[in-house]
XYZ file of C-alpha atoms in Angstrom:
709
model
C 47.967 9.686 -57.821
C 49.670 11.775 -55.144
C 46.363 12.140 -53.329
C 45.893 8.359 -53.215
C 49.419 7.941 -51.844
C 48.748 10.528 -49.141
C 45.513 8.840 -48.144
C 47.283 5.479 -47.964
C 50.022 6.939 -45.782
C 47.431 8.599 -43.570
C 45.521 5.320 -43.093
C 48.738 3.547 -42.139
C 49.488 6.302 -39.648
C 46.016 5.933 -38.108
C 46.425 2.165 -37.685
C 49.882 2.643 -36.224
C 48.525 5.139 -33.683
C 45.769 2.717 -32.718
C 48.209 -0.132 -32.152
C 50.811 1.910 -30.313
C 48.330 4.030 -28.340
C 46.784 1.173 -26.296
C 47.967 0.978 -22.690
C 46.704 -0.740 -19.568
C 47.487 0.012 -15.968
C 46.000 -2.792 -13.894
C 47.127 -1.376 -10.571
C 45.119 1.833 -11.023
C 42.284 0.120 -12.931
C 42.907 2.739 -15.646
C 42.775 1.851 -19.344
C 44.390 4.188 -21.847
C 44.001 4.367 -25.626
C 45.086 6.748 -28.332
C 43.120 7.583 -31.451
C 43.568 10.185 -34.223
C 40.872 12.767 -34.807
C 38.484 12.845 -37.763
C 37.959 9.057 -37.919
C 34.651 7.828 -39.286
C 31.886 6.671 -36.974
C 32.427 3.112 -35.758
C 36.207 3.201 -36.135
C 38.125 0.842 -33.862
C 39.652 2.390 -30.740
C 40.612 -0.566 -28.552
C 39.699 -4.131 -27.579
C 37.866 -3.230 -24.375
C 36.546 -6.757 -23.699
C 40.078 -8.145 -23.701
C 41.372 -5.361 -21.450
C 38.504 -5.991 -19.020
C 39.256 -9.703 -19.017
C 35.873 -10.548 -20.608
C 34.593 -12.283 -23.696
C 32.750 -10.009 -26.193
C 29.405 -11.664 -25.445
C 29.864 -10.891 -21.722
C 29.653 -7.137 -22.308
C 25.863 -7.310 -22.538
C 25.467 -10.162 -20.053
C 27.369 -8.327 -17.315
C 25.753 -4.973 -17.987
C 28.959 -3.297 -19.177
C 28.225 0.289 -20.120
C 29.825 3.698 -20.430
C 29.008 6.197 -17.685
C 29.963 9.833 -18.044
C 28.763 13.099 -16.640
C 26.639 15.163 -18.977
C 29.052 15.125 -21.962
C 28.005 13.938 -25.410
C 29.196 10.379 -25.868
C 32.153 10.325 -28.252
C 32.701 6.592 -27.980
C 30.523 3.491 -27.894
C 30.761 -0.227 -27.176
C 30.415 -2.749 -29.998
C 28.896 -5.794 -28.231
C 29.561 -8.110 -31.167
C 33.281 -7.517 -31.440
C 33.892 -6.424 -27.850
C 35.577 -3.266 -29.157
C 35.483 0.367 -28.126
C 34.614 2.397 -31.229
C 34.009 6.024 -32.147
C 30.410 7.217 -31.832
C 30.920 9.892 -34.495
C 33.467 12.206 -36.022
C 35.838 13.690 -33.413
C 37.277 17.133 -33.996
C 40.248 17.593 -31.698
C 40.269 21.353 -32.136
C 36.599 21.604 -31.198
C 37.111 19.307 -28.251
C 40.328 20.628 -26.710
C 41.162 23.823 -28.604
C 44.960 24.175 -28.615
C 45.799 22.172 -25.515
C 49.057 20.291 -25.815
C 47.282 17.011 -25.044
C 43.633 16.258 -25.708
C 42.397 13.691 -23.192
C 38.867 12.309 -22.989
C 38.067 10.625 -19.693
C 35.046 8.530 -18.838
C 34.277 5.396 -16.864
C 33.105 1.947 -17.820
C 30.845 0.206 -15.305
C 30.719 -3.588 -15.025
C 27.337 -3.527 -13.352
C 27.039 -7.084 -12.059
C 30.342 -6.656 -10.161
C 29.707 -2.968 -9.423
C 33.232 -2.178 -10.599
C 34.344 0.968 -12.349
C 37.229 1.223 -14.777
C 38.638 4.581 -15.734
C 39.139 5.093 -19.472
C 41.506 7.747 -20.800
C 41.680 8.307 -24.556
C 44.135 10.714 -26.088
C 42.863 12.250 -29.293
C 45.911 12.990 -31.436
C 46.081 15.794 -33.928
C 46.233 15.448 -37.701
C 47.075 18.324 -40.013
C 43.515 19.117 -41.037
C 43.645 22.885 -40.622
C 45.646 25.383 -42.628
C 46.878 28.625 -41.043
C 44.311 31.335 -41.575
C 44.296 35.083 -41.273
C 41.170 36.735 -39.989
C 41.106 39.163 -42.891
C 41.870 38.833 -46.556
C 43.408 42.324 -46.755
C 45.392 44.374 -44.280
C 46.047 48.088 -44.665
C 49.253 49.522 -43.197
C 49.754 53.289 -43.191
C 53.302 54.633 -42.900
C 54.616 58.175 -42.925
C 57.278 58.744 -45.429
C 59.691 60.177 -42.859
C 59.787 56.982 -40.832
C 63.360 55.931 -40.300
C 64.515 52.493 -41.442
C 64.252 49.911 -38.704
C 60.718 50.903 -37.656
C 58.486 47.911 -37.037
C 54.806 47.653 -37.846
C 52.710 44.856 -36.221
C 50.820 42.701 -38.653
C 47.777 40.489 -38.181
C 48.878 37.016 -37.118
C 47.460 33.820 -38.558
C 45.609 31.213 -36.518
C 46.071 27.460 -36.899
C 43.935 25.399 -34.474
C 46.184 22.366 -34.910
C 48.869 21.659 -32.341
C 52.477 20.581 -32.324
C 54.197 20.358 -35.663
C 50.844 20.761 -37.399
C 50.397 24.242 -35.914
C 51.650 27.542 -37.254
C 55.427 27.368 -37.679
C 56.623 30.275 -39.829
C 55.759 33.345 -41.899
C 57.118 34.407 -45.291
C 56.920 37.825 -46.960
C 56.859 38.330 -50.700
C 60.054 39.739 -52.209
C 60.387 43.563 -52.238
C 63.100 46.198 -51.779
C 61.681 48.201 -48.842
C 60.416 45.724 -46.246
C 61.526 42.622 -44.452
C 59.715 40.340 -42.013
C 60.432 39.768 -38.329
C 58.590 37.134 -36.263
C 58.094 37.589 -32.533
C 56.775 35.126 -29.976
C 54.519 35.927 -27.022
C 55.131 34.481 -23.621
C 52.425 31.928 -24.445
C 54.226 30.733 -27.581
C 52.053 32.548 -30.135
C 54.044 33.820 -33.122
C 53.092 37.183 -34.635
C 54.714 38.920 -37.607
C 56.091 42.436 -37.817
C 56.775 44.433 -40.960
C 60.284 45.964 -40.730
C 61.168 49.008 -42.815
C 64.560 48.344 -44.392
C 64.854 51.376 -46.705
C 63.351 54.847 -46.508
C 60.081 55.443 -48.280
C 59.241 58.100 -50.776
C 55.531 58.689 -51.204
C 56.129 60.607 -54.380
C 58.026 57.665 -55.824
C 55.549 54.983 -54.715
C 52.455 55.812 -52.651
C 51.232 52.226 -52.152
C 53.197 49.018 -51.774
C 51.465 45.626 -52.277
C 52.894 42.675 -50.325
C 51.803 39.085 -49.696
C 52.285 37.538 -46.248
C 52.214 33.729 -46.129
C 51.737 31.666 -42.908
C 52.867 28.004 -42.978
C 52.488 25.052 -40.630
C 54.871 22.079 -40.282
C 52.498 19.278 -41.270
C 52.868 16.740 -43.989
C 51.720 17.869 -46.427
C 52.480 21.441 -45.523
C 49.461 23.767 -45.402
C 49.527 27.568 -45.677
C 47.370 30.696 -45.708
C 47.963 34.186 -47.152
C 46.883 37.766 -46.592
C 47.339 40.760 -48.934
C 49.100 43.724 -47.301
C 48.612 47.186 -48.723
C 51.168 49.732 -47.415
C 50.019 53.300 -47.891
C 52.709 55.968 -47.520
C 51.562 59.183 -45.773
C 53.176 62.420 -45.236
C 55.115 62.943 -42.009
C 53.653 61.992 -38.618
C 56.781 61.177 -36.782
C 55.428 59.866 -33.418
C 53.413 56.764 -32.856
C 51.155 56.169 -29.842
C 52.777 54.431 -26.886
C 50.869 52.407 -24.272
C 51.743 52.873 -20.621
C 52.182 49.084 -20.343
C 52.843 46.450 -22.957
C 50.526 44.062 -21.081
C 47.696 44.785 -18.682
C 46.746 42.175 -16.112
C 43.462 42.108 -14.216
C 41.734 39.505 -12.036
C 37.936 39.595 -11.900
C 35.285 37.548 -10.113
C 32.948 35.620 -12.341
C 29.996 37.054 -10.414
C 30.619 40.681 -11.480
C 27.486 42.302 -12.906
C 27.255 43.419 -16.527
C 28.483 46.998 -16.965
C 31.280 46.782 -14.403
C 34.418 48.642 -15.452
C 37.358 46.271 -15.448
C 40.285 48.579 -16.333
C 41.394 51.460 -18.533
C 44.196 51.209 -21.072
C 46.085 54.352 -21.930
C 48.286 55.243 -24.891
C 49.901 58.657 -25.508
C 51.145 60.331 -28.691
C 53.648 63.193 -28.557
C 52.349 64.673 -31.752
C 49.898 67.501 -31.745
C 46.545 67.975 -33.361
C 45.042 65.149 -35.294
C 48.353 63.279 -35.276
C 48.266 63.163 -31.493
C 44.627 62.093 -31.072
C 44.489 58.428 -30.080
C 41.557 56.083 -30.607
C 41.292 52.530 -29.260
C 39.951 49.384 -30.838
C 40.198 45.626 -30.574
C 42.767 44.359 -33.012
C 40.963 41.165 -33.872
C 37.511 40.850 -35.315
C 34.819 40.283 -32.657
C 34.272 36.688 -31.620
C 32.425 35.019 -28.753
C 35.075 36.204 -26.297
C 35.124 39.807 -27.471
C 31.346 39.966 -27.171
C 31.764 39.828 -23.411
C 33.733 43.086 -23.285
C 33.102 46.650 -24.408
C 35.907 49.100 -25.257
C 35.398 52.842 -25.227
C 37.269 53.992 -28.307
C 37.990 57.432 -26.867
C 38.856 56.697 -23.214
C 40.224 53.155 -23.352
C 37.785 51.977 -20.658
C 36.989 48.264 -20.825
C 33.629 47.201 -19.339
C 31.855 43.898 -18.949
C 29.103 43.477 -21.548
C 28.011 39.888 -20.732
C 28.114 37.600 -17.731
C 31.320 35.679 -17.078
C 31.370 32.004 -16.240
C 34.541 30.557 -14.763
C 33.387 27.048 -15.615
C 33.096 28.073 -19.286
C 36.266 30.166 -19.678
C 38.679 31.191 -16.954
C 41.072 33.330 -19.031
C 40.764 35.981 -21.765
C 43.520 37.527 -23.847
C 42.575 40.758 -25.641
C 44.690 42.775 -28.037
C 44.081 46.526 -27.932
C 45.203 48.787 -30.756
C 45.859 52.504 -30.330
C 45.862 54.609 -33.500
C 46.691 58.315 -33.850
C 45.387 60.697 -36.454
C 48.415 60.173 -38.578
C 47.774 56.402 -38.876
C 50.462 55.335 -36.448
C 49.542 52.226 -34.464
C 50.548 50.748 -31.155
C 49.469 47.457 -29.626
C 49.041 46.202 -26.050
C 47.619 43.064 -24.530
C 44.981 42.823 -21.818
C 45.118 39.539 -19.885
C 41.909 38.924 -17.894
C 41.901 36.125 -15.335
C 38.449 35.037 -14.142
C 38.324 33.934 -10.522
C 35.887 31.302 -9.414
C 33.080 31.997 -6.945
C 31.024 29.302 -5.350
C 28.049 29.650 -7.670
C 27.443 25.993 -8.483
C 25.862 23.479 -6.164
C 27.216 19.950 -6.192
C 25.491 17.529 -8.525
C 24.613 13.995 -7.422
C 23.720 11.409 -10.077
C 22.379 7.953 -9.225
C 24.251 5.714 -11.636
C 22.799 2.421 -10.340
C 20.186 1.577 -7.700
C 19.600 -1.977 -6.504
C 16.066 -1.996 -5.061
C 14.407 -3.962 -3.575
C 17.113 -5.416 -1.333
C 16.475 -8.633 0.584
C 16.577 -8.155 4.325
C 19.257 -10.811 4.976
C 21.808 -9.180 2.654
C 25.299 -9.349 4.179
C 27.022 -6.257 5.513
C 28.798 -4.348 2.774
C 26.198 -5.132 0.088
C 26.147 -2.365 -2.533
C 22.802 -0.553 -2.656
C 23.564 2.293 -5.047
C 26.386 3.759 -7.106
C 26.454 7.562 -7.015
C 28.470 10.151 -8.926
C 29.216 13.526 -7.336
C 30.473 16.534 -9.272
C 30.871 20.267 -8.666
C 31.925 22.362 -11.695
C 33.511 24.975 -9.425
C 37.275 24.902 -8.886
C 39.588 24.617 -5.936
C 37.973 24.471 -2.552
C 34.641 25.454 -4.092
C 34.675 22.227 -6.071
C 35.695 19.954 -3.204
C 32.590 17.936 -2.332
C 31.849 15.837 0.724
C 28.921 13.418 0.791
C 26.983 12.194 3.791
C 23.778 10.452 4.796
C 21.860 10.359 8.064
C 23.676 8.469 10.831
C 20.386 6.832 11.808
C 20.339 4.800 8.601
C 21.915 1.330 8.491
C 24.033 2.357 5.509
C 27.323 4.109 4.838
C 29.009 5.794 1.904
C 32.304 4.478 0.552
C 34.366 6.626 -1.820
C 35.282 4.963 -5.090
C 37.171 6.532 -8.023
C 36.632 9.668 -10.058
C 33.919 11.197 -7.854
C 31.961 7.963 -7.428
C 30.547 6.731 -4.128
C 29.118 3.365 -3.203
C 26.238 3.188 -0.732
C 26.560 -0.096 1.187
C 24.792 -1.780 4.107
C 26.379 -1.034 7.460
C 23.961 -2.746 9.836
C 21.608 -5.707 9.589
C 18.252 -5.011 7.941
C 14.908 -6.227 9.293
C 11.903 -5.747 7.034
C 9.510 -6.364 9.920
C 10.905 -3.281 11.661
C 11.460 -1.075 8.593
C 10.093 -2.119 5.191
C 11.487 0.834 3.215
C 14.022 3.615 3.666
C 13.776 7.145 2.349
C 17.445 7.950 1.792
C 18.740 11.477 1.416
C 22.293 11.937 0.122
C 23.673 15.354 1.076
C 26.532 16.741 -1.042
C 28.273 19.832 0.364
C 31.070 21.761 -1.315
C 33.935 23.551 0.418
C 32.930 27.089 -0.533
C 32.197 29.942 1.830
C 29.327 29.800 2.372
C 29.067 26.155 1.334
C 26.370 25.041 -1.093
C 24.316 21.941 -0.444
C 22.488 19.620 -2.789
C 20.219 16.821 -1.603
C 19.231 13.785 -3.624
C 16.368 11.593 -2.446
C 15.502 8.030 -3.334
C 13.647 5.131 -1.740
C 15.032 1.677 -0.986
C 12.517 -1.143 -0.579
C 13.449 -4.066 1.707
C 12.331 -7.454 0.397
C 11.007 -10.038 2.855
C 12.433 -13.445 3.707
C 10.664 -16.017 5.820
C 12.490 -15.321 9.086
C 9.540 -15.153 11.491
C 7.294 -18.044 12.538
C 3.626 -17.369 13.304
C 3.039 -16.454 16.942
C -0.051 -16.812 19.090
C -1.213 -13.985 21.333
C -1.203 -16.264 24.420
C 1.095 -19.031 25.584
C -1.943 -21.280 26.125
C -5.716 -21.193 25.765
C -8.662 -22.781 27.558
C -12.382 -22.864 26.874
C -15.564 -24.493 28.163
C -18.296 -26.435 26.404
C -21.510 -27.923 27.767
C -21.854 -31.651 27.365
C -24.406 -33.006 24.903
C -23.304 -30.361 22.413
C -24.475 -30.755 18.795
C -22.022 -32.187 16.307
C -20.238 -29.510 14.246
C -20.650 -26.882 16.950
C -18.014 -24.118 17.011
C -15.929 -24.443 20.148
C -13.217 -21.804 20.024
C -11.101 -19.676 17.696
C -7.336 -19.152 17.792
C -5.365 -16.556 15.834
C -1.647 -16.468 15.054
C 0.151 -13.464 13.582
C 3.159 -13.590 11.262
C 5.011 -10.237 10.804
C 6.437 -11.348 7.425
C 4.716 -10.342 4.193
C 2.874 -12.006 1.312
C 3.083 -15.803 1.298
C 5.543 -15.739 4.205
C 2.718 -14.323 6.361
C -0.094 -16.628 5.191
C -0.930 -18.821 8.198
C -2.378 -22.349 7.973
C -3.841 -23.922 11.119
C -3.777 -27.619 11.978
C -3.974 -29.947 14.977
C -1.090 -32.034 16.231
C -1.686 -35.730 15.673
C -2.654 -37.500 18.912
C -5.019 -40.102 20.332
C -7.615 -39.761 23.052
C -9.376 -42.694 24.669
C -7.856 -44.964 22.021
C -9.329 -42.885 19.179
C -7.611 -40.325 16.918
C -7.913 -36.822 18.248
C -9.094 -35.773 14.792
C -12.318 -37.756 15.410
C -13.175 -35.399 18.294
C -12.039 -31.987 17.068
C -11.410 -30.347 13.684
C -9.979 -26.909 12.830
C -10.552 -24.599 9.866
C -7.089 -24.282 8.291
C -7.752 -20.700 7.173
C -9.645 -19.154 10.092
C -8.423 -21.137 13.110
C -12.003 -21.927 14.234
C -12.305 -25.283 16.093
C -15.371 -27.523 15.738
C -16.656 -30.493 17.774
C -17.045 -33.610 15.612
C -19.081 -35.508 18.225
C -21.299 -34.839 21.218
C -19.236 -34.729 24.414
C -20.285 -36.578 27.601
C -19.091 -35.147 30.891
C -19.468 -38.547 32.505
C -17.015 -40.012 29.925
C -14.353 -37.301 30.066
C -14.137 -33.882 31.615
C -11.335 -32.215 29.635
C -9.488 -32.519 26.356
C -5.890 -31.330 25.774
C -4.861 -30.508 22.192
C -1.963 -28.791 20.396
C -2.829 -26.227 17.703
C -0.116 -25.701 15.057
C 0.213 -22.496 12.997
C 2.413 -22.837 9.881
C 3.260 -20.082 7.387
C 3.541 -20.571 3.612
C 7.176 -19.577 3.284
C 9.979 -21.677 1.833
C 10.973 -23.351 4.035
C 7.819 -22.971 6.155
C 8.054 -21.958 9.821
C 5.598 -22.964 12.518
C 4.715 -22.647 16.191
C 2.188 -24.376 18.427
C 0.050 -23.602 21.431
C -1.839 -25.779 23.901
C -5.632 -25.586 24.156
C -7.540 -27.069 27.093
C -11.221 -27.811 26.459
C -13.233 -28.334 29.662
C -16.569 -30.154 29.404
C -19.283 -28.689 31.643
C -21.839 -30.953 33.265
C -25.551 -30.894 32.502
C -28.228 -32.520 34.697
C -28.729 -35.470 32.379
C -28.546 -38.362 34.949
C -31.213 -39.400 37.539
C -30.141 -40.363 41.070
C -29.557 -44.079 41.732
C -30.669 -45.746 45.058
C -27.906 -47.922 46.418
C -29.558 -48.833 49.747
C -31.928 -50.245 50.679
C -31.877 -52.504 47.653
C -35.232 -53.219 46.084
C -36.417 -56.828 46.193
C -36.021 -58.605 42.911
C -39.567 -59.996 43.042
C -41.144 -56.555 42.850
C -42.415 -56.555 46.439
C -42.034 -53.762 48.945
C -38.862 -53.690 51.006
C -39.178 -54.382 54.713
C -37.435 -52.737 57.689
C -38.017 -53.649 61.389
C -38.143 -51.308 64.336
C -38.728 -52.155 68.044
C -42.151 -51.233 69.332
C -40.493 -49.475 72.230
C -38.451 -47.224 69.936
C -38.172 -43.748 71.281
C -38.665 -40.661 69.105
C -35.473 -40.067 67.063
C -34.698 -43.750 66.768
C -32.720 -44.476 63.535
C -34.881 -46.840 61.597
C -32.817 -46.956 58.370
C -30.656 -44.809 56.054
C -31.349 -44.360 52.390
C -28.148 -44.140 50.273
C -28.375 -42.679 46.733
C -25.823 -41.392 44.184
C -25.985 -39.189 41.041
C -23.429 -39.536 38.202
C -23.639 -35.803 37.495
C -21.386 -33.309 39.276
C -21.713 -30.124 41.245
C -25.221 -28.993 42.014
C -26.549 -31.540 39.546
C -25.276 -34.261 41.935
C -26.438 -32.651 45.172
C -29.177 -34.954 46.610
C -31.994 -34.043 48.986
C -34.455 -36.427 50.582
C -38.107 -35.966 51.558
C -41.157 -38.014 52.395
C -43.232 -38.257 49.266
C -46.072 -40.430 50.593
C -46.826 -42.268 53.848
C -49.719 -44.401 55.044
C -49.430 -42.627 58.406
C -48.203 -39.057 57.859
C -46.145 -37.549 60.671
C -44.887 -40.784 62.169
C -41.445 -40.679 60.605
C -38.996 -37.976 59.520
C -36.233 -38.190 56.918
C -32.957 -36.137 56.945
C -32.947 -33.559 54.136
C -29.316 -34.253 53.146
C -28.490 -37.477 55.084
C -31.353 -39.759 53.991
C -31.657 -41.040 57.589
C -35.172 -42.192 58.541
C -36.001 -41.742 62.223
C -39.105 -42.178 64.379
C -40.978 -38.953 64.960
C -43.821 -40.165 67.298
C -44.494 -43.471 68.996
C -46.685 -45.652 66.754
C -47.505 -49.143 65.844
C -47.418 -49.641 62.125
C -47.200 -47.349 59.104
C -46.363 -47.291 55.414
C -44.200 -44.349 54.316
C -42.743 -43.358 50.896
C -39.530 -41.256 50.687
C -38.071 -39.290 47.782
C -34.397 -38.562 47.023
C -34.727 -35.542 44.741
C -32.335 -34.205 42.116
C -34.606 -34.485 39.086
C -38.415 -34.626 38.964
C -39.416 -38.238 38.220
C -41.931 -40.429 39.994
C -42.342 -44.159 40.431
C -45.408 -45.413 42.402
C -45.060 -48.503 44.535
C -48.111 -50.387 45.927
C -48.664 -49.714 49.618
C -50.388 -51.836 52.390
C -53.699 -50.641 53.845
C -52.770 -49.423 57.277
C -55.084 -46.704 58.593
C -54.742 -46.627 62.357
C -53.162 -43.199 62.694
C -52.482 -41.970 66.211
C -51.879 -38.333 65.305
C -53.691 -36.107 62.942
C -52.375 -33.447 60.612
C -53.804 -30.808 62.902
C -51.784 -32.143 65.845
C -48.599 -31.690 63.786
C -49.199 -27.969 63.653
C -50.984 -28.277 60.282
C -47.601 -28.860 58.612
C -47.376 -31.136 55.587
C -45.823 -34.301 56.904
C -44.506 -34.948 53.381
C -42.428 -31.743 53.282
C -38.643 -31.748 53.454
C -37.164 -31.798 56.953
C -33.991 -29.904 57.621
C -31.317 -32.080 59.272
C -30.093 -29.097 61.241
C -33.450 -28.950 63.066
C -33.446 -32.613 63.826
C -29.995 -33.851 64.694
C -29.623 -37.553 65.161
C -29.657 -37.466 68.956
C -32.560 -35.019 69.175
C -34.804 -36.252 66.356
C -38.409 -36.440 67.725
C -40.045 -39.860 67.550
C -43.380 -40.532 65.952
C -45.448 -43.393 67.417
C -46.632 -45.933 64.826
C -48.899 -48.910 65.064
C -47.471 -51.827 63.183
C -45.831 -50.909 59.803
C -45.314 -48.087 57.171
C -43.858 -47.563 53.715
C -41.351 -44.855 52.536
C -41.699 -43.680 48.903
C -38.684 -41.806 47.428
C -38.367 -39.654 44.290
C -36.725 -41.603 42.602
C -39.012 -43.712 44.793
C -38.323 -46.680 46.928
C -41.098 -48.324 48.913
C -40.179 -49.487 52.428
C -42.429 -51.113 55.034
C -41.480 -50.715 58.649
C -42.820 -53.117 61.290
C -42.420 -52.660 64.980
C -41.814 -55.735 67.060
C -42.488 -56.294 70.729
């Protein structure tokens, strides 16, 4: 029944501690709770969702999680209730030893807001440990001639609890020779001493049996006992005496195993076996004592295992000196371990937001980093940096956290990814450096329109081209990526000669190749101006355009046309008159012809193709002027105006009275072309004719010339 009452009281105490232990400091973004040790897994610690200003369901939605550095998680989040609960049984003594306050610190990250909240939980002690001696029996040897008032150190009890639950007092069983005195060290540790009240007589009683009880101040009170056997020896009237009651030594944690730390010395004024002193550790070996080795004869203390400041920075050893007559003396050795810079800083990437879109505003958080150096003092002071060439900067947050944020505008087209190195340097001498590498990808946005390689294009195509012929190809480049860089080609809507431009030209939307949809005619149009549009597939899409000039090249597809002299409509031969007295070089007529083609295809030349009287007339090669070459009476001559080879034969009169033969003309073909430069108008030689002649041109025109009196 008493046990049930105690458990009920203990449960009430736990709930009271939970209610009273909750605290919130909004200014420092620090949340504090208090919880007793030894609670079962899942026990309520605090309403974390309420203290964060969130609903319980928002813990998972906002990515709320506990972040801590390397330590086993003692607490967990309950997403259903929004509570902070224990992740397992918590032993305060295992966690904090005998520290006055046991504080557990960690951080809670609200990931979608990239905010950290410091959590401090004080684990309070309950009286779950009774005082305990490290031995069940203790032997004390005393010479019978020891005077009353002599003190004999006893083994102290250990209670890992703290405060009122720790060791409070000792009690000695009732007897007539001994009393108990309790002393306190400078560090507050109580140790008992056996005080001789009345002289001993070995012959009367050689062994005295006592019980020493150690008690704490908890509720209920817990205690531990040890059996003391006092053996009375014959006289050894001097006990060993140490040169110092306490020995202090400072050592570097980097000292090698085997290094001698110090030597303790105790002397005994007795002689012989009673004056021979041996040394030993008073307490049974534990993990601390395993690091040190004591020479029992010389008192030398050496290092037997490596020291680690980050593990333990202080050792307190109790050395016992014993002479041959069983007298004891005690001294303390206080070893302070000094830190050396033997730990490099540690950088942990808590969160990384990659990829990051290139138009992110300045100050956008890229990564959340935690920096820690287990060394102390200046050796543990860490500074973080990144390359100054990067468009980012580090901002210090709380509790060793840094935020990496954008410092300059990003452009994926210039740099699509960044290899970031975070350098953490401590303040030791020499300093230690740790580098952490990670890659940030930059995501594309559609911020670049397609661009053509030239501001304008031009090309040529021969007329009479086949339909569907490839004319030209344009290419636009978009520096964006994926769909933002996929270019679609099109033509700007327009009309040409009252018809849609799309009826003349088409373009492949994928390749940018242009095709002719009809056969072009130089005589109808000589050039075509179009606008080519390149549009990407982004959202919204971006576009640019460029002008393309298509020039149609002429082909010789038109025959010359005779404008003068006009052919008679009745199909007869045309007639021209010349005076019989015409001198050589007389202008008889001028043939005028045109060609719808251009360039060389429209250059016309004239020559005599056929004449009834060869050599009587000459025609200008480029002028078409027909002049007399020799005096004559009548001839028929045919002229040709030549740009393409075609012939038309006109009927010619039968005039045969030729006054000059081919031989008299220097055996030259009278039908050959005559160069105008050899026969200018005023110097053109005249050819005598009889009565009439006909000129046949290619294209041919028949002309009859008659000379009149």
